[in-house]
XYZ file of N, CA, C and O in Angstrom:
752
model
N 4.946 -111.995 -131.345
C 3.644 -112.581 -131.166
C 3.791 -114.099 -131.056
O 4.613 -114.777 -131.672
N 2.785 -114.580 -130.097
C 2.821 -115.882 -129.888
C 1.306 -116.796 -131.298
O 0.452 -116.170 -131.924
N 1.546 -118.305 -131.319
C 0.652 -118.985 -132.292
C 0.818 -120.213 -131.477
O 1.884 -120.557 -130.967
N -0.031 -120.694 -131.410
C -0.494 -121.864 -130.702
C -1.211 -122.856 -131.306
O -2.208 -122.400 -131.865
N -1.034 -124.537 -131.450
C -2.079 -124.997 -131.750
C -2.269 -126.440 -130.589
O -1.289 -126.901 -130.005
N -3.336 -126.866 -130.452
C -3.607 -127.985 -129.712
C -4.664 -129.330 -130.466
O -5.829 -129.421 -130.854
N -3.794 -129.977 -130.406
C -3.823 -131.146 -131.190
C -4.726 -132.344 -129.916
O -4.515 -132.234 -128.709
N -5.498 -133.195 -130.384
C -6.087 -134.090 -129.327
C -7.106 -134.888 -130.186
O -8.267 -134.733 -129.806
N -6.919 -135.808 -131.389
C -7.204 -136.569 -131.938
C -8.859 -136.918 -131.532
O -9.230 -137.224 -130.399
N -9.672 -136.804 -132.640
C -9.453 -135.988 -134.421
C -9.407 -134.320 -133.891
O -9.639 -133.531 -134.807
N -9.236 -133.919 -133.028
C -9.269 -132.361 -133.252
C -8.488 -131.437 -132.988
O -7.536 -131.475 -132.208
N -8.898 -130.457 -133.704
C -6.768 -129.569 -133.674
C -7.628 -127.831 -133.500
O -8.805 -127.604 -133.780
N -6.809 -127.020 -133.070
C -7.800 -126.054 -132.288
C -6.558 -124.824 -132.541
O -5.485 -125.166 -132.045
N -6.541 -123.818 -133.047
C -5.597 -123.031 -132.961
C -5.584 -121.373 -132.597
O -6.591 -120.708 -132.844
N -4.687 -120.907 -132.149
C -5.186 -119.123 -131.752
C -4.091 -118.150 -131.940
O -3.068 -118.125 -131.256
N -4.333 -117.467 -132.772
C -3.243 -116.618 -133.314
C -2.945 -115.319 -132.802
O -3.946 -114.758 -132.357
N -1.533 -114.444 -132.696
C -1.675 -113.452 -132.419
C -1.535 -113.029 -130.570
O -1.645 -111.932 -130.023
N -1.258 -114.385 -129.985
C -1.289 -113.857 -128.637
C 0.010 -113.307 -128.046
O 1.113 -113.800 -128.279
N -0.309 -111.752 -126.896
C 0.724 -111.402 -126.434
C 1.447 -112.566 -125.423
O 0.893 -113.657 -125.293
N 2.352 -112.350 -124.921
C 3.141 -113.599 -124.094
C 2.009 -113.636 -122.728
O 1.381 -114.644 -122.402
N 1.932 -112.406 -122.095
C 0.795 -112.320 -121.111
C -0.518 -113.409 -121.172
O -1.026 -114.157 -120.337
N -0.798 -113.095 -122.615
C -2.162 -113.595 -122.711
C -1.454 -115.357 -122.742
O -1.838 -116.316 -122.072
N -0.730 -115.324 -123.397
C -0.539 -116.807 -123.839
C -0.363 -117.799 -122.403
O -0.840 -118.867 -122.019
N 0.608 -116.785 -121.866
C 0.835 -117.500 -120.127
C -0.541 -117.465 -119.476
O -0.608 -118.559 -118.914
N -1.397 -116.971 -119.300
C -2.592 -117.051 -118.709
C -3.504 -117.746 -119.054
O -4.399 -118.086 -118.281
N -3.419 -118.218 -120.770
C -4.900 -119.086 -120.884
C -4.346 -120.490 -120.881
O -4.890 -121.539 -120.536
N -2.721 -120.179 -121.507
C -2.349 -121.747 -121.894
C -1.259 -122.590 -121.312
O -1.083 -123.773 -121.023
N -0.778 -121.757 -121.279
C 1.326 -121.704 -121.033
C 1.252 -122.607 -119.431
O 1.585 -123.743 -119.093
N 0.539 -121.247 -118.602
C 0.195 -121.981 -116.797
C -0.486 -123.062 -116.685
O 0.021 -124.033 -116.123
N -1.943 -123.116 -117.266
C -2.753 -124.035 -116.688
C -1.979 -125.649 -117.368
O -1.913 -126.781 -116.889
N -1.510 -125.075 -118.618
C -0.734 -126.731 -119.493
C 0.456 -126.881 -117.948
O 0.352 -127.937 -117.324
N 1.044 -126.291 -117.654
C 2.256 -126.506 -116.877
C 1.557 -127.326 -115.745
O 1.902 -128.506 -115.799
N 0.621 -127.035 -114.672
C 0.287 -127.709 -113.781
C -0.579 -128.363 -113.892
O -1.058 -128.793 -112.842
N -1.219 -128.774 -115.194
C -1.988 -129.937 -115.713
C -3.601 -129.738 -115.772
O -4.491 -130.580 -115.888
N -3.658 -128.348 -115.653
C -5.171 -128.150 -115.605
C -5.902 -128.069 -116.777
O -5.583 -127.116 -117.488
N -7.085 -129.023 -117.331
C -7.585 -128.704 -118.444
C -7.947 -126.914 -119.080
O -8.411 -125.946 -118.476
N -7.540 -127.053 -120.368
C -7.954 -125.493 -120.655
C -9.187 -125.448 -121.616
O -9.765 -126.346 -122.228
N -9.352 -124.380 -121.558
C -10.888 -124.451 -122.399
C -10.477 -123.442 -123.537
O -9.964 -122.327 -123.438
N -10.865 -124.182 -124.675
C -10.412 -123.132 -125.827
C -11.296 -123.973 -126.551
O -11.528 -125.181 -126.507
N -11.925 -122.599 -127.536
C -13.454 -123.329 -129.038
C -13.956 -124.319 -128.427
O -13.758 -125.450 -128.873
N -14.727 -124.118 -127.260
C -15.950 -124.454 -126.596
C -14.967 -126.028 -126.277
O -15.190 -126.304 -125.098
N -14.667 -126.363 -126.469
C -13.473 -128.040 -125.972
C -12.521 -127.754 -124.640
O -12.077 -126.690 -124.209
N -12.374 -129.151 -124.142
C -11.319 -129.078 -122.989
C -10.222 -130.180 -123.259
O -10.321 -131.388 -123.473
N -9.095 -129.291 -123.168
C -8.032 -129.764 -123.489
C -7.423 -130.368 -122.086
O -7.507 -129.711 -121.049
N -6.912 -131.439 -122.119
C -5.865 -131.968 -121.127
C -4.542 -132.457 -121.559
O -4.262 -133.238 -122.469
N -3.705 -131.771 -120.630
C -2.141 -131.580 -121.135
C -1.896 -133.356 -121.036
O -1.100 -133.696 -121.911
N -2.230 -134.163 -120.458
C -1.960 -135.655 -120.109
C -2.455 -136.296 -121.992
O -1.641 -136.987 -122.604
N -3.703 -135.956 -122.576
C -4.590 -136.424 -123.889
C -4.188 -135.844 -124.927
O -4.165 -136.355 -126.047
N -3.647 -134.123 -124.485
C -4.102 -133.322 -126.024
C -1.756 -132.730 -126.540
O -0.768 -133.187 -125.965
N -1.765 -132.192 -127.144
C -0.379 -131.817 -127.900
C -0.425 -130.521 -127.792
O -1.263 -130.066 -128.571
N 0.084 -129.750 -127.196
C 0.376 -128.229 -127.255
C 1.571 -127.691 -128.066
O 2.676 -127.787 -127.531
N 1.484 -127.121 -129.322
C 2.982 -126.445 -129.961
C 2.341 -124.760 -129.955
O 1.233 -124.260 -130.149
N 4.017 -124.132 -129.542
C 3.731 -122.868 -129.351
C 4.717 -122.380 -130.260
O 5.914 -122.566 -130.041
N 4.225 -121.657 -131.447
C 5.534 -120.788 -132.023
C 5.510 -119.159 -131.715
O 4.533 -118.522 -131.323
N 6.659 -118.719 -131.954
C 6.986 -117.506 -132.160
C 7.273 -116.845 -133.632
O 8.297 -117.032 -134.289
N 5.979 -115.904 -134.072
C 6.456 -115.260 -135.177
C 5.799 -114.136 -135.346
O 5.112 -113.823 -134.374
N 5.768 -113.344 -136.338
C 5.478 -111.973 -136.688
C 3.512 -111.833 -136.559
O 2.977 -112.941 -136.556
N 2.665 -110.791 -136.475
C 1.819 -111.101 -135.945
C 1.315 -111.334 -137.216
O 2.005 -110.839 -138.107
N 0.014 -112.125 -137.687
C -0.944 -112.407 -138.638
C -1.731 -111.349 -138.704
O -2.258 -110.705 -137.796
N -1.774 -111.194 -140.089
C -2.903 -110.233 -140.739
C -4.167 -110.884 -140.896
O -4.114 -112.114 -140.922
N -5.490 -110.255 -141.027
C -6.839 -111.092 -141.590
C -6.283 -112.077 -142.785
O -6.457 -113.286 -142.934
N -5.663 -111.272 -143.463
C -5.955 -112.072 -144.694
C -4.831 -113.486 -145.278
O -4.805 -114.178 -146.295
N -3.744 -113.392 -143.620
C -2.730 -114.531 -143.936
C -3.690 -115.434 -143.219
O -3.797 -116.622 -143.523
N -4.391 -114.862 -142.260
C -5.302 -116.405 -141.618
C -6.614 -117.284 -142.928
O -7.008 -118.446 -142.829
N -6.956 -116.433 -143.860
C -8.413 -116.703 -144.039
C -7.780 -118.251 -145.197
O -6.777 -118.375 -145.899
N -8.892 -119.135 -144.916
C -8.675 -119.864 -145.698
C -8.204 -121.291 -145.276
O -8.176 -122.325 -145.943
N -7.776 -121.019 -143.745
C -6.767 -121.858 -143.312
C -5.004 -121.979 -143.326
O -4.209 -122.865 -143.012
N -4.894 -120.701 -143.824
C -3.474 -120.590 -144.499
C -2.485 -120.227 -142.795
O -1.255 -120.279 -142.759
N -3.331 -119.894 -141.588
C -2.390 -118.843 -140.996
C -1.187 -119.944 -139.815
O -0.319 -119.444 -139.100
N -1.449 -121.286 -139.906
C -0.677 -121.929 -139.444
C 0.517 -122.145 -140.575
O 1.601 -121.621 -140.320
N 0.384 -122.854 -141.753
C 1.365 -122.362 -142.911
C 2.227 -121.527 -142.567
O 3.373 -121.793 -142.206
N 1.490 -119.936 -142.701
C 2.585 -119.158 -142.453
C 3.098 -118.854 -141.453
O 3.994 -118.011 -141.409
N 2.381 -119.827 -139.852
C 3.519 -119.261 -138.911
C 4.387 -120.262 -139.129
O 5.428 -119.690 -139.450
N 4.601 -121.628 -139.145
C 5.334 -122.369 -139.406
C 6.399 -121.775 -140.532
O 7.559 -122.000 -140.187
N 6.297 -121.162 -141.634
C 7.148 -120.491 -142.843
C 7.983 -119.479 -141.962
O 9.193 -119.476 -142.191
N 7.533 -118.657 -141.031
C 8.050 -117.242 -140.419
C 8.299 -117.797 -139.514
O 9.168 -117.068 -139.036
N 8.171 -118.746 -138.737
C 8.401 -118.399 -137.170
C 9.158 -119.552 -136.353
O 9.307 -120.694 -136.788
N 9.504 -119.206 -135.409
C 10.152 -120.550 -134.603
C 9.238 -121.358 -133.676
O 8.265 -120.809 -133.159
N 9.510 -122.588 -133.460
C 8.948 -123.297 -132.180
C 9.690 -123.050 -130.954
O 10.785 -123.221 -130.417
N 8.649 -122.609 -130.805
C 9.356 -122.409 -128.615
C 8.326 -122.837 -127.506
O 7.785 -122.105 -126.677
N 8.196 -124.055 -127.663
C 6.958 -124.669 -127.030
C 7.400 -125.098 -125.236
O 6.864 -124.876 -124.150
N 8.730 -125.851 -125.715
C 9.632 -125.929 -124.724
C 10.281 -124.827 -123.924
O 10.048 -124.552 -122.747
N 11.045 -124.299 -124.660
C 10.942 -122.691 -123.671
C 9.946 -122.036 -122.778
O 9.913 -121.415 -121.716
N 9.069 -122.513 -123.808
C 7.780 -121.025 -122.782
C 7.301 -122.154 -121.746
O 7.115 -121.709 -120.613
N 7.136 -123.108 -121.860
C 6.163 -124.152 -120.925
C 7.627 -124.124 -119.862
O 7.342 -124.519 -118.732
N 8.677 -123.847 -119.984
C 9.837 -124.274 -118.789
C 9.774 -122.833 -118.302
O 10.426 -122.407 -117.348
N 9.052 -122.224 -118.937
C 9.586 -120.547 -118.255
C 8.192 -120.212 -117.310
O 8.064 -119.578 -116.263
N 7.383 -120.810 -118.024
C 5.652 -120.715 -117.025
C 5.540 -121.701 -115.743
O 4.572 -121.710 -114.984
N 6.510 -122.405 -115.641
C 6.587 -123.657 -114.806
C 7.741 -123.032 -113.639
O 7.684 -123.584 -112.540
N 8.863 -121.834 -113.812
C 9.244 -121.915 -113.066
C 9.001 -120.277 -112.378
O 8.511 -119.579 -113.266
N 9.174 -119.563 -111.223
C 9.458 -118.902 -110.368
C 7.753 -118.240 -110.199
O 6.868 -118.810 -110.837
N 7.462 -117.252 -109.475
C 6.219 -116.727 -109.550
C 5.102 -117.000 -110.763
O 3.898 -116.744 -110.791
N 5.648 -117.388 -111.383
C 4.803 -116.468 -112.865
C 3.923 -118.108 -112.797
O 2.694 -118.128 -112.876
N 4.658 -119.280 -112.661
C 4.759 -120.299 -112.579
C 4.125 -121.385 -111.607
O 4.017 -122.611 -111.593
N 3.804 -120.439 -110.896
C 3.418 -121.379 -109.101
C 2.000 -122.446 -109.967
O 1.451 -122.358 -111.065
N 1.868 -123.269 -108.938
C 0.507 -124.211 -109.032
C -0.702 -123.279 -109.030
O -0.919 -122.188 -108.502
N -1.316 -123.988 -109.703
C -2.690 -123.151 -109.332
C -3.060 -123.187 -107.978
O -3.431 -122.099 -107.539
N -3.065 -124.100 -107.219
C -3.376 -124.467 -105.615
C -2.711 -123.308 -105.041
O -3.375 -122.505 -104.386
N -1.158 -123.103 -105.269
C -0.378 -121.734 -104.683
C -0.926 -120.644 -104.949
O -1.038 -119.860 -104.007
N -1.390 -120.270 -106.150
C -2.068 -119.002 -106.772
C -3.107 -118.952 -105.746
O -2.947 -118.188 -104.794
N -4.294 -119.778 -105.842
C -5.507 -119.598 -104.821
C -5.609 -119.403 -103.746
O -6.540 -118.778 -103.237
N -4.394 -120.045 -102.991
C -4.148 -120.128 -101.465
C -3.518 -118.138 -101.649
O -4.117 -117.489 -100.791
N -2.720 -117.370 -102.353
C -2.241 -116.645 -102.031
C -3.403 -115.427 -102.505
O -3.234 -114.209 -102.567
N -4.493 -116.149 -102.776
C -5.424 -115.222 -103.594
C -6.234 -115.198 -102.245
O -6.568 -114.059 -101.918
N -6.645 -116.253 -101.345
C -7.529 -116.220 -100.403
C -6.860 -115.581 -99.104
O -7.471 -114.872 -98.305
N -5.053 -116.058 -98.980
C -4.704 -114.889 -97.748
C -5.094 -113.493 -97.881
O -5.507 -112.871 -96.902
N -4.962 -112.838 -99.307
C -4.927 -111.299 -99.497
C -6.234 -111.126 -99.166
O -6.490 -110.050 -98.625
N -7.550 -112.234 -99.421
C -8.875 -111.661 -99.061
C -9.039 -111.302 -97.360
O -9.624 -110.394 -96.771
N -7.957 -112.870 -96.731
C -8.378 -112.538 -95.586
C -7.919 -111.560 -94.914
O -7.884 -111.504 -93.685
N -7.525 -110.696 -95.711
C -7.182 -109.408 -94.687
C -8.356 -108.670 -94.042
O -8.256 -108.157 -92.927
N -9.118 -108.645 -94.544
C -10.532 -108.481 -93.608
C -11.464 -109.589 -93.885
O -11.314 -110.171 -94.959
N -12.221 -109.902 -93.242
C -13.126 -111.522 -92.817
C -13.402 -111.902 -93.751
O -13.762 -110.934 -94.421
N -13.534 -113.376 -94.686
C -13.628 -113.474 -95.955
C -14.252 -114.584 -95.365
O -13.499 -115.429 -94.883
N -15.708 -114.804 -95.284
C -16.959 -115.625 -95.605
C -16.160 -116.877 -95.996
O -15.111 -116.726 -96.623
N -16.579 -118.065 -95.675
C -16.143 -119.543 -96.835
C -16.549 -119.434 -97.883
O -15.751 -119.446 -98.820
N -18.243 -119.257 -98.166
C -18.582 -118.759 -99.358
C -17.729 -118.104 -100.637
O -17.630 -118.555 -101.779
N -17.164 -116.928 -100.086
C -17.000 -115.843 -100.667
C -15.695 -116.448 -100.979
O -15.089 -115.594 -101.627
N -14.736 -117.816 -100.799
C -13.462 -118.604 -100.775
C -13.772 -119.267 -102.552
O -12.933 -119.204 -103.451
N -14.971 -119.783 -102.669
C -15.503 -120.159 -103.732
C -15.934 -119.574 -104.649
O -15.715 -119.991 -105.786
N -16.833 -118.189 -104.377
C -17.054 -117.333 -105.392
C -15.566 -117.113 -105.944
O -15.449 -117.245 -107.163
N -14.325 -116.770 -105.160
C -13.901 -116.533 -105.482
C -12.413 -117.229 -106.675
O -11.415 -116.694 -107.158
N -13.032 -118.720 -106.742
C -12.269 -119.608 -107.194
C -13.386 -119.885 -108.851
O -13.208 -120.391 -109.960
N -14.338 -119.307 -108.231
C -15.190 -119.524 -109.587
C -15.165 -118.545 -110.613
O -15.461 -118.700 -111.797
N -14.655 -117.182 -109.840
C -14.253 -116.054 -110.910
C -12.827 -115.931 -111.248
O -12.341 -114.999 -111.889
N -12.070 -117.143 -110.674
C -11.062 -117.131 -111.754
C -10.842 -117.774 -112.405
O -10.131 -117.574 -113.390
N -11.606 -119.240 -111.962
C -11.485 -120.514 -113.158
C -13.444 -120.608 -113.462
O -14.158 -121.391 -112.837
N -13.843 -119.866 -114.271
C -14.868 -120.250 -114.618
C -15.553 -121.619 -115.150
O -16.626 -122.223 -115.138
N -14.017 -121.723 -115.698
C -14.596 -123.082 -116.401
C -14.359 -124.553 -115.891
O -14.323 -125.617 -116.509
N -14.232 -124.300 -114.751
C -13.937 -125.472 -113.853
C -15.678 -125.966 -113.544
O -16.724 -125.319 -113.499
N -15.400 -127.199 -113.397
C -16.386 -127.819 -112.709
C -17.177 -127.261 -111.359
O -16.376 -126.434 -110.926
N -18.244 -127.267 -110.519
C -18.047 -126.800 -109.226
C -17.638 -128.040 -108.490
O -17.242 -128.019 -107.325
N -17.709 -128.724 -108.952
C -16.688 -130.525 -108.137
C -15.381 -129.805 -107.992
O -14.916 -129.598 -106.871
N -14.736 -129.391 -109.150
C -13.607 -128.739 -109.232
C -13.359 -127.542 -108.235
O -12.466 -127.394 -107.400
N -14.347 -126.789 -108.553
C -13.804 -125.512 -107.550
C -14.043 -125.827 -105.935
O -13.225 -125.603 -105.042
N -15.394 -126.416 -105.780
C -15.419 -127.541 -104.556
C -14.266 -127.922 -103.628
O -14.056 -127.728 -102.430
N -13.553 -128.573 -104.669
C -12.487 -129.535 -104.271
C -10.941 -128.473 -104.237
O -9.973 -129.004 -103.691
N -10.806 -127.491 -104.624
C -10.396 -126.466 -104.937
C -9.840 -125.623 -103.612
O -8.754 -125.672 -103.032
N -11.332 -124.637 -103.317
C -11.634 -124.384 -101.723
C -11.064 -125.313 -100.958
O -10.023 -125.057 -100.354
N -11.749 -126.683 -100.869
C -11.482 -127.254 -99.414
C -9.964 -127.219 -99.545
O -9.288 -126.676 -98.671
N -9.428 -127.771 -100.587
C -7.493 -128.095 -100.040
C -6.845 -126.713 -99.739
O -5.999 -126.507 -98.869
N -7.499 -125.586 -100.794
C -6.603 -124.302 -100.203
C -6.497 -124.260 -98.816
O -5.582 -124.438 -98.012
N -8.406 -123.800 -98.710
C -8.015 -123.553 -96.984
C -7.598 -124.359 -95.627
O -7.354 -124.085 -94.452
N -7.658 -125.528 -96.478
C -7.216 -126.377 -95.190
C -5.935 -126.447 -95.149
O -5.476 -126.624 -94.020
N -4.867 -126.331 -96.378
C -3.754 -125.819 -96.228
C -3.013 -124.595 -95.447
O -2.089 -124.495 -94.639
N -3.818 -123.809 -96.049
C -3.473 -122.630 -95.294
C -3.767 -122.266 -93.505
O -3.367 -121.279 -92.887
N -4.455 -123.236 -93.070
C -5.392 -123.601 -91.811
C -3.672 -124.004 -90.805
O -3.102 -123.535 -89.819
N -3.385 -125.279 -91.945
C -2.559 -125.975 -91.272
C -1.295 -125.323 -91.705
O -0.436 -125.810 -90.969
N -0.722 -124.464 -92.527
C 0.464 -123.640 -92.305
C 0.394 -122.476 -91.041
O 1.386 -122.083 -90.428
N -0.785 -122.095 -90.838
C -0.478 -121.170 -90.095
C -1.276 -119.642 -90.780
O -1.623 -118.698 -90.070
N -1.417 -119.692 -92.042
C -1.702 -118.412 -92.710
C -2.613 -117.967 -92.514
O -2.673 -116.745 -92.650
N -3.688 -118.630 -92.135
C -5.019 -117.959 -92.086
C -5.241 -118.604 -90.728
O -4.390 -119.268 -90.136
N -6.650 -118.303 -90.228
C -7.538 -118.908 -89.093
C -8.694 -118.987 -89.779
O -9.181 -118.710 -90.875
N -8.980 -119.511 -88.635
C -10.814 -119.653 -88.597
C -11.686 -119.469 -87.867
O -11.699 -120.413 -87.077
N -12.726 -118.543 -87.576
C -13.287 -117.865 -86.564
C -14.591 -117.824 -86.610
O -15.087 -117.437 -87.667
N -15.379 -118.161 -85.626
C -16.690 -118.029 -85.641
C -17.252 -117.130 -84.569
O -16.573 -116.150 -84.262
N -18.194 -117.296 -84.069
C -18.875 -116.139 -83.485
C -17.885 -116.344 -81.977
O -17.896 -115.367 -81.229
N -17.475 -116.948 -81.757
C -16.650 -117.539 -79.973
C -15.392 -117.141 -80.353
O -14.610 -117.157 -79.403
N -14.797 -116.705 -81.641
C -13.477 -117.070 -81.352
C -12.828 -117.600 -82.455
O -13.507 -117.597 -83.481
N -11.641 -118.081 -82.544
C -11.012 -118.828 -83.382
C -11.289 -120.268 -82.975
O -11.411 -120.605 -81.798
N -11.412 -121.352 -84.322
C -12.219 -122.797 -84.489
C -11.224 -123.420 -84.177
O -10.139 -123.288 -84.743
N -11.481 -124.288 -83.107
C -10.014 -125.226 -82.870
C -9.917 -126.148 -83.819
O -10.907 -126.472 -84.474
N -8.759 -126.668 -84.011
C -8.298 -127.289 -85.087
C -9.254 -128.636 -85.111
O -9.573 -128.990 -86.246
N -9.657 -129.281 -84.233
C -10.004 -130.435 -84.036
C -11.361 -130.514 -85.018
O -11.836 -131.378 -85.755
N -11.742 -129.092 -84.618
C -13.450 -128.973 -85.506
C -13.220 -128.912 -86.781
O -14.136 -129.396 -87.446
N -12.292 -128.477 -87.411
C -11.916 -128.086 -88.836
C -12.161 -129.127 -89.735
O -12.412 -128.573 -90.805
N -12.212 -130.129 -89.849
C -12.204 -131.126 -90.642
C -14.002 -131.279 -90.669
O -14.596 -131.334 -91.746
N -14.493 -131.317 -89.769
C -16.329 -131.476 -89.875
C -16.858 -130.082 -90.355
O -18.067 -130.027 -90.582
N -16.309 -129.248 -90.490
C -16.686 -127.716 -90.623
C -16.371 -127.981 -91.941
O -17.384 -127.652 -92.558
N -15.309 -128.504 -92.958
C -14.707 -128.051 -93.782
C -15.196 -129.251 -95.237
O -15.349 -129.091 -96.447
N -15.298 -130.334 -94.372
C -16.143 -131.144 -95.381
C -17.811 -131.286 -95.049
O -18.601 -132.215 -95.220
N -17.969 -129.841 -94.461
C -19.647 -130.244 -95.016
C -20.130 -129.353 -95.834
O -19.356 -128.398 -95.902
N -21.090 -129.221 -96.510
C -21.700 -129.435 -97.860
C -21.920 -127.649 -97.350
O -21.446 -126.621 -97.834
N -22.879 -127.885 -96.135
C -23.558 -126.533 -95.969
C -22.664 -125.340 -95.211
O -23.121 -124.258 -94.843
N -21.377 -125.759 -95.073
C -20.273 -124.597 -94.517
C -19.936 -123.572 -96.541
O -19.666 -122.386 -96.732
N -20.123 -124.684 -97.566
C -19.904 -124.159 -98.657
C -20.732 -123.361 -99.321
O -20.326 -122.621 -100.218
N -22.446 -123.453 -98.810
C -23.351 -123.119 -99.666
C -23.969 -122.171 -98.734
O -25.180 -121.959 -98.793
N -23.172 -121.551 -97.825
C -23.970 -120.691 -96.487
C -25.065 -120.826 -96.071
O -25.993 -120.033 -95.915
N -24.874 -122.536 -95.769
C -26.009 -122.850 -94.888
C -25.675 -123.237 -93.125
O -26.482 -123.769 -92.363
N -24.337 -122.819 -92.800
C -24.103 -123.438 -91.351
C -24.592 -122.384 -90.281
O -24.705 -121.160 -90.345
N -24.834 -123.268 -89.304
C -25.676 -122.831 -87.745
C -24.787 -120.933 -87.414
O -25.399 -119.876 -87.262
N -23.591 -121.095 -87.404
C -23.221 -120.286 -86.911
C -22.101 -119.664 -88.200
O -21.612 -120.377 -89.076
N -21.888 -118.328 -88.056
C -21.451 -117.351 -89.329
C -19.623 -117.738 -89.114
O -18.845 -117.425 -88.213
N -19.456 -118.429 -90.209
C -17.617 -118.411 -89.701
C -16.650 -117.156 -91.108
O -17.097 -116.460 -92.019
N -15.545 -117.361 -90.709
C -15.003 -116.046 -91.614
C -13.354 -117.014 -91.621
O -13.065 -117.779 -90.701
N -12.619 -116.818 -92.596
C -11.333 -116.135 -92.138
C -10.631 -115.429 -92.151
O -10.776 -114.650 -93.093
N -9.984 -115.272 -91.657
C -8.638 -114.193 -91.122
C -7.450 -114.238 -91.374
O -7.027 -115.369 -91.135
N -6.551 -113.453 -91.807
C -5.499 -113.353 -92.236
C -4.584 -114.114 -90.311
O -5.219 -113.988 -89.263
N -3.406 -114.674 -90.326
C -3.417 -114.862 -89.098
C -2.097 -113.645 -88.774
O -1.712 -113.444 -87.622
């Protein structure tokens, strides 16, 4: 079992008991590529706040109550804060969040995936992002993926020549499905 605490002056925030899964998903990834995490209603930033991760036996109710259950992971357990943050940082498990999203929006475009539906879908995995954040989110995926090659962009004529992409992609109402004409993309 994993124990975690996050330190960020005056406040210290801790969560006991997590499988490695869970730990890589709320804390381990987003600390690695610098994304604030949200834990006991606070947002942590890996740049402001202290992340220590130990490894020890799992906590019972009654080693936590009181305040006691950091004590005893510190008594039982090792620090592997460094390990796990070098192991979440490297190969798949590890990618940027930007990589994650971009590879989350090719698999949608396997059949026509709305711009809209680019954002819903950045908002159901980082809820707790800003929509500035998820905003800003959308536009770099897909314009990445625009300009690798991975996806297209298609509207009622056809695929969007590149030239249009940039006025299509920073306006307000291509995000909030308000534009003239219905665009999608496509896996390419």
């Amino acid at each position: 079992m994993f124990h975690l605490e996050l330190r960020q002056f005056p406040h210290v925030a801790r969560a006991f008991n997590l499988s490695r899964e869970e730990l890589d998903r709320r804390f381990a990834r987003p600390w690695v590529t610098g994304t604030e995490i949200e834990h006991e209603d606070r947002r942590w930033a890996p740049g402001r706040a202290k992340l220590v991760i130990f490894e020890a036996p799992e906590l019972g109710l009654e080693q936590l109550g009181l305040g006691r259950g950091w004590a005893a992971v510190g008594k039982n357990g090792v620090e592997v804060t460094e390990t796990v943050l070098a192991q979440a940082g490297r190969g798949a498990e590890g990618r940027s969040t930007l990589e994650i999203v971009k590879a989350a929006i090719r698999d949608g475009a396997r059949t026509p995936l709305a711009l809209t539906e680019v954002l819903e879908l950045i908002a159901g995995e980082y809820p707790a992002w800003r929509p500035s954040e998820q905003l800003a989110m959308a536009e770099q995926a897909v314009w990445e993926l625009l300009h690798q090659g991975g996806i297209v962009l298609r509207g009622p004529e056809g695929p969007v020549a590149s030239e249009h992409w940039p006025e299509i992609l920073l306006s307000w109402g291509t995000w909030t499905g308000q534009p003239v004409q219905e665009l999608v993309l496509e896996a390419a």
